[in-house]
Amino acid sequence: FNTFKTGKILIKRIVCQDLSSVETFGGKNDPYVLIKLGTEMRQTAPIQEGGSSVTFDLLDMSLDVGRDTIEFDQMNVKVMDKNDFNADVLIGECDMPVMPLLHRVNEVVEFRFQLVNAKRKTSGIAILFLQLVDIKDVQSDLEVNLVPIDPNFREGLFQISKVRAFDLKNTKALFNGAVNNPYLKVKFATWNVKTSYVSMAKQKV
């Protein structure tokens, strides 16, 4: 059994299927998802006119967790209907154990649960794709190998050999599936540089 103590649960993707309609005037649901685990809470943006089946993709969401939270708490998932003038309405919710993540650290694991509404009647299905990341792995990704500076150094060349970016938030998610075209700007003292952009890069470049 692994030695996981603390880390993050990355919420990679959420799929909602067969959602009951809660619209009273014949419109379509505008669903969003609320997630609570321990003291941590996260919320997606609503999908306008999403209807009965929606997918929340390219999510920039994570939960800070310890081993006790994963072993003893359940993740509460609420699918809500967004309303502009009235209170938002619960479409359905579920409570799901996340302990299986401890057996598959760093893997993306699919969780599928049935939703029930306020009257405890079936109101759809929620599918979450979660990844548990050990804080030690996160820290190792961020470590920098420091090279001692020669005390006789006066001037030289500062060279950036490689840049990697992860879990980028998609700033174009509302535009019919468009994805980022990221580039990097670096400023150091009086030195400025900008990379060329990476076309259609999604979450990692």
mmCIF file of C-alpha atoms in Angstrom:
data_model
loop_
_atom_site.group_PDB
_atom_site.id
_atom_site.type_symbol
_atom_site.label_atom_id
_atom_site.label_comp_id
_atom_site.label_asym_id
_atom_site.label_seq_id
_atom_site.Cartn_x
_atom_site.Cartn_y
_atom_site.Cartn_z
ATOM 1 C CA PHE A 1 0.000 0.000 0.000
ATOM 2 C CA ASN A 2 1.396 3.415 -0.942
ATOM 3 C CA THR A 3 2.765 6.035 1.455
ATOM 4 C CA PHE A 4 0.595 8.925 0.242
ATOM 5 C CA LYS A 5 0.078 11.583 2.949
ATOM 6 C CA THR A 6 -0.948 14.811 1.238
ATOM 7 C CA GLY A 7 -1.471 16.115 -2.286
ATOM 8 C CA LYS A 8 -4.094 17.215 -4.769
ATOM 9 C CA ILE A 9 -7.060 15.686 -6.546
ATOM 10 C CA LEU A 10 -7.116 17.056 -10.088
ATOM 11 C CA ILE A 11 -10.605 17.238 -11.566
ATOM 12 C CA LYS A 12 -9.852 16.523 -15.205
ATOM 13 C CA ARG A 13 -13.321 16.143 -16.695
ATOM 14 C CA ILE A 14 -16.999 15.956 -15.695
ATOM 15 C CA VAL A 15 -19.728 14.372 -17.812
ATOM 16 C CA CYS A 16 -23.419 14.606 -16.887
ATOM 17 C CA GLN A 17 -25.920 12.395 -18.694
ATOM 18 C CA ASP A 18 -29.700 11.959 -18.753
ATOM 19 C CA LEU A 19 -30.315 14.988 -16.553
ATOM 20 C CA SER A 20 -33.924 15.598 -15.595
ATOM 21 C CA SER A 21 -35.265 18.917 -16.812
ATOM 22 C CA VAL A 22 -36.032 21.399 -14.035
ATOM 23 C CA GLU A 23 -37.021 24.255 -16.340
ATOM 24 C CA THR A 24 -40.637 25.321 -15.779
ATOM 25 C CA PHE A 25 -41.230 27.152 -19.067
ATOM 26 C CA GLY A 26 -40.044 24.591 -21.602
ATOM 27 C CA GLY A 27 -36.434 25.741 -21.851
ATOM 28 C CA LYS A 28 -33.285 23.692 -21.399
ATOM 29 C CA ASN A 29 -31.197 23.228 -18.266
ATOM 30 C CA ASP A 30 -28.201 25.525 -17.785
ATOM 31 C CA PRO A 31 -26.161 23.054 -15.726
ATOM 32 C CA TYR A 32 -23.130 23.644 -13.562
ATOM 33 C CA VAL A 33 -21.434 21.396 -11.004
ATOM 34 C CA LEU A 34 -20.597 22.026 -7.349
ATOM 35 C CA ILE A 35 -18.002 19.746 -5.745
ATOM 36 C CA LYS A 36 -17.251 19.517 -2.023
ATOM 37 C CA LEU A 37 -14.694 17.294 -0.290
ATOM 38 C CA GLY A 38 -13.818 17.999 3.324
ATOM 39 C CA THR A 39 -13.482 21.786 3.590
ATOM 40 C CA GLU A 40 -12.630 22.223 -0.109
ATOM 41 C CA MET A 41 -15.286 23.422 -2.580
ATOM 42 C CA ARG A 42 -15.102 24.021 -6.335
ATOM 43 C CA GLN A 43 -17.636 25.079 -8.967
ATOM 44 C CA THR A 44 -17.691 24.914 -12.748
ATOM 45 C CA ALA A 45 -19.078 27.626 -14.995
ATOM 46 C CA PRO A 46 -22.638 26.964 -16.237
ATOM 47 C CA ILE A 47 -23.278 25.670 -19.736
ATOM 48 C CA GLN A 48 -26.072 27.735 -21.213
ATOM 49 C CA GLU A 49 -28.895 25.685 -22.740
ATOM 50 C CA GLY A 50 -26.880 22.539 -22.045
ATOM 51 C CA GLY A 51 -29.977 20.388 -21.726
ATOM 52 C CA SER A 52 -29.881 16.803 -20.525
ATOM 53 C CA SER A 53 -26.265 15.875 -21.351
ATOM 54 C CA VAL A 54 -23.234 18.128 -20.846
ATOM 55 C CA THR A 55 -19.452 17.782 -20.650
ATOM 56 C CA PHE A 56 -17.153 20.039 -18.632
ATOM 57 C CA ASP A 57 -13.766 19.579 -20.256
ATOM 58 C CA LEU A 58 -10.301 21.159 -19.945
ATOM 59 C CA LEU A 59 -11.025 21.986 -16.315
ATOM 60 C CA ASP A 60 -8.549 23.968 -14.225
ATOM 61 C CA MET A 61 -9.768 22.573 -10.890
ATOM 62 C CA SER A 62 -8.056 20.784 -8.017
ATOM 63 C CA LEU A 63 -8.690 19.968 -4.358
ATOM 64 C CA ASP A 64 -6.031 19.981 -1.640
ATOM 65 C CA VAL A 65 -6.387 16.723 0.292
ATOM 66 C CA GLY A 66 -4.767 14.655 3.004
ATOM 67 C CA ARG A 67 -4.910 10.905 3.393
ATOM 68 C CA ASP A 68 -7.565 11.076 6.130
ATOM 69 C CA THR A 69 -9.890 13.082 3.894
ATOM 70 C CA ILE A 70 -9.602 10.523 1.105
ATOM 71 C CA GLU A 71 -10.088 7.563 3.436
ATOM 72 C CA PHE A 72 -12.968 8.851 5.555
ATOM 73 C CA ASP A 73 -14.806 11.627 3.661
ATOM 74 C CA GLN A 74 -17.028 11.363 0.622
ATOM 75 C CA MET A 75 -17.081 13.773 -2.293
ATOM 76 C CA ASN A 76 -20.417 15.540 -2.628
ATOM 77 C CA VAL A 77 -21.332 16.359 -6.235
ATOM 78 C CA LYS A 78 -24.278 18.630 -6.992
ATOM 79 C CA VAL A 79 -25.501 19.368 -10.513
ATOM 80 C CA MET A 80 -27.400 22.657 -10.475
ATOM 81 C CA ASP A 81 -29.493 24.605 -12.975
ATOM 82 C CA LYS A 82 -28.422 28.243 -13.254
ATOM 83 C CA ASN A 83 -31.197 30.844 -13.144
ATOM 84 C CA ASP A 84 -30.769 34.551 -13.788
ATOM 85 C CA PHE A 85 -33.745 35.859 -11.812
ATOM 86 C CA ASN A 86 -34.684 33.055 -9.417
ATOM 87 C CA ALA A 87 -32.716 30.799 -7.097
ATOM 88 C CA ASP A 88 -30.658 28.087 -8.788
ATOM 89 C CA VAL A 89 -32.341 24.675 -8.733
ATOM 90 C CA LEU A 90 -30.859 21.319 -7.784
ATOM 91 C CA ILE A 91 -30.993 18.873 -10.679
ATOM 92 C CA GLY A 92 -29.362 16.050 -8.746
ATOM 93 C CA GLU A 93 -26.581 15.117 -6.349
ATOM 94 C CA CYS A 94 -24.547 12.180 -5.139
ATOM 95 C CA ASP A 95 -22.003 11.336 -2.454
ATOM 96 C CA MET A 96 -19.127 9.193 -3.637
ATOM 97 C CA PRO A 97 -16.112 7.659 -1.900
ATOM 98 C CA VAL A 98 -12.767 8.562 -3.428
ATOM 99 C CA MET A 99 -10.625 6.049 -1.539
ATOM 100 C CA PRO A 100 -9.938 4.051 -4.759
ATOM 101 C CA LEU A 101 -7.631 6.917 -5.772
ATOM 102 C CA LEU A 102 -5.152 5.811 -3.109
ATOM 103 C CA HIS A 103 -4.582 2.592 -5.027
ATOM 104 C CA ARG A 104 -3.957 4.408 -8.312
ATOM 105 C CA VAL A 105 -1.893 7.514 -7.489
ATOM 106 C CA ASN A 106 -1.058 9.624 -10.578
ATOM 107 C CA GLU A 107 -3.599 7.729 -12.707
ATOM 108 C CA VAL A 108 -6.797 9.271 -14.094
ATOM 109 C CA VAL A 109 -9.656 7.268 -12.570
ATOM 110 C CA GLU A 110 -13.286 7.293 -13.736
ATOM 111 C CA PHE A 111 -16.051 7.553 -11.127
ATOM 112 C CA ARG A 112 -19.655 7.007 -12.236
ATOM 113 C CA PHE A 113 -22.584 7.645 -9.892
ATOM 114 C CA GLN A 114 -26.321 8.065 -10.130
ATOM 115 C CA LEU A 115 -27.791 11.450 -9.218
ATOM 116 C CA VAL A 116 -30.933 11.917 -7.122
ATOM 117 C CA ASN A 117 -33.026 15.066 -6.793
ATOM 118 C CA ALA A 118 -34.441 16.715 -3.671
ATOM 119 C CA LYS A 119 -37.214 14.097 -3.582
ATOM 120 C CA ARG A 120 -34.577 11.304 -3.737
ATOM 121 C CA LYS A 121 -35.678 10.283 -7.224
ATOM 122 C CA THR A 122 -33.187 9.380 -9.934
ATOM 123 C CA SER A 123 -32.323 12.481 -11.982
ATOM 124 C CA GLY A 124 -29.275 11.572 -14.086
ATOM 125 C CA ILE A 125 -25.708 10.284 -14.044
ATOM 126 C CA ALA A 126 -22.471 12.046 -13.110
ATOM 127 C CA ILE A 127 -19.113 10.784 -14.416
ATOM 128 C CA LEU A 128 -15.962 12.335 -12.962
ATOM 129 C CA PHE A 129 -12.403 11.781 -14.142
ATOM 130 C CA LEU A 130 -10.098 12.369 -11.170
ATOM 131 C CA GLN A 131 -6.351 12.129 -10.640
ATOM 132 C CA LEU A 132 -4.648 11.983 -7.238
ATOM 133 C CA VAL A 133 -1.208 13.597 -7.269
ATOM 134 C CA ASP A 134 1.229 13.146 -4.376
ATOM 135 C CA ILE A 135 2.640 16.452 -3.125
ATOM 136 C CA LYS A 136 6.131 14.932 -3.357
ATOM 137 C CA ASP A 137 5.631 14.494 -7.111
ATOM 138 C CA VAL A 138 4.365 18.064 -7.455
ATOM 139 C CA GLN A 139 7.388 19.382 -5.598
ATOM 140 C CA SER A 140 9.830 17.305 -7.645
ATOM 141 C CA ASP A 141 8.347 18.757 -10.849
ATOM 142 C CA LEU A 142 9.045 22.244 -9.543
ATOM 143 C CA GLU A 143 12.536 21.648 -8.236
ATOM 144 C CA VAL A 144 15.364 23.619 -9.832
ATOM 145 C CA ASN A 145 18.916 22.322 -9.950
ATOM 146 C CA LEU A 146 20.954 25.251 -8.698
ATOM 147 C CA VAL A 147 24.507 25.643 -9.984
ATOM 148 C CA PRO A 148 26.968 27.559 -7.777
ATOM 149 C CA ILE A 149 28.035 30.881 -9.286
ATOM 150 C CA ASP A 150 31.740 31.361 -9.868
ATOM 151 C CA PRO A 151 32.814 34.255 -7.586
ATOM 152 C CA ASN A 152 34.877 35.611 -10.504
ATOM 153 C CA PHE A 153 31.853 35.791 -12.823
ATOM 154 C CA ARG A 154 31.212 39.259 -14.276
ATOM 155 C CA GLU A 155 29.115 38.805 -17.396
ATOM 156 C CA GLY A 156 27.868 36.070 -19.701
ATOM 157 C CA LEU A 157 24.911 34.581 -21.545
ATOM 158 C CA PHE A 158 21.598 33.796 -19.855
ATOM 159 C CA GLN A 159 19.959 31.057 -21.948
ATOM 160 C CA ILE A 160 16.474 29.565 -21.539
ATOM 161 C CA SER A 161 16.788 26.047 -22.916
ATOM 162 C CA LYS A 162 13.266 24.779 -22.378
ATOM 163 C CA VAL A 163 9.890 25.920 -21.048
ATOM 164 C CA ARG A 164 7.051 23.584 -20.084
ATOM 165 C CA ALA A 165 3.526 24.610 -19.040
ATOM 166 C CA PHE A 166 0.862 22.332 -17.549
ATOM 167 C CA ASP A 167 -2.879 22.467 -16.726
ATOM 168 C CA LEU A 168 -3.434 25.684 -18.654
ATOM 169 C CA LYS A 169 -6.906 27.114 -18.288
ATOM 170 C CA ASN A 170 -8.691 27.243 -21.637
ATOM 171 C CA THR A 171 -9.573 30.926 -22.127
ATOM 172 C CA LYS A 172 -11.535 30.146 -25.294
ATOM 173 C CA ALA A 173 -13.778 27.399 -23.909
ATOM 174 C CA LEU A 174 -16.941 29.341 -24.705
ATOM 175 C CA PHE A 175 -16.152 29.678 -28.404
ATOM 176 C CA ASN A 176 -17.373 26.421 -29.951
ATOM 177 C CA GLY A 177 -14.553 24.185 -28.776
ATOM 178 C CA ALA A 178 -11.718 26.592 -29.589
ATOM 179 C CA VAL A 179 -8.490 26.075 -27.631
ATOM 180 C CA ASN A 180 -5.549 28.213 -26.562
ATOM 181 C CA ASN A 181 -2.709 29.419 -28.813
ATOM 182 C CA PRO A 182 -0.273 30.171 -25.960
ATOM 183 C CA TYR A 183 3.026 32.000 -26.024
ATOM 184 C CA LEU A 184 5.379 33.077 -23.247
ATOM 185 C CA LYS A 185 6.656 36.524 -22.287
ATOM 186 C CA VAL A 186 9.699 36.740 -20.003
ATOM 187 C CA LYS A 187 11.047 39.870 -18.350
ATOM 188 C CA PHE A 188 14.321 39.926 -16.403
ATOM 189 C CA ALA A 189 15.765 43.307 -15.379
ATOM 190 C CA THR A 190 15.889 45.276 -18.668
ATOM 191 C CA TRP A 191 15.674 42.127 -20.813
ATOM 192 C CA ASN A 192 12.379 41.194 -22.502
ATOM 193 C CA VAL A 193 11.671 38.244 -24.771
ATOM 194 C CA LYS A 194 8.580 36.608 -26.249
ATOM 195 C CA THR A 195 8.290 33.106 -27.699
ATOM 196 C CA SER A 196 6.354 32.205 -30.823
ATOM 197 C CA TYR A 197 2.866 30.885 -30.117
ATOM 198 C CA VAL A 198 1.839 27.216 -30.100
ATOM 199 C CA SER A 199 -1.261 26.697 -32.226
ATOM 200 C CA MET A 200 -4.206 24.709 -30.793
ATOM 201 C CA ALA A 201 -2.268 23.654 -27.695
ATOM 202 C CA LYS A 202 -5.029 22.722 -25.199
ATOM 203 C CA GLN A 203 -3.672 22.112 -21.641
ATOM 204 C CA LYS A 204 0.029 21.284 -21.981
ATOM 205 C CA VAL A 205 2.840 22.828 -24.057
#
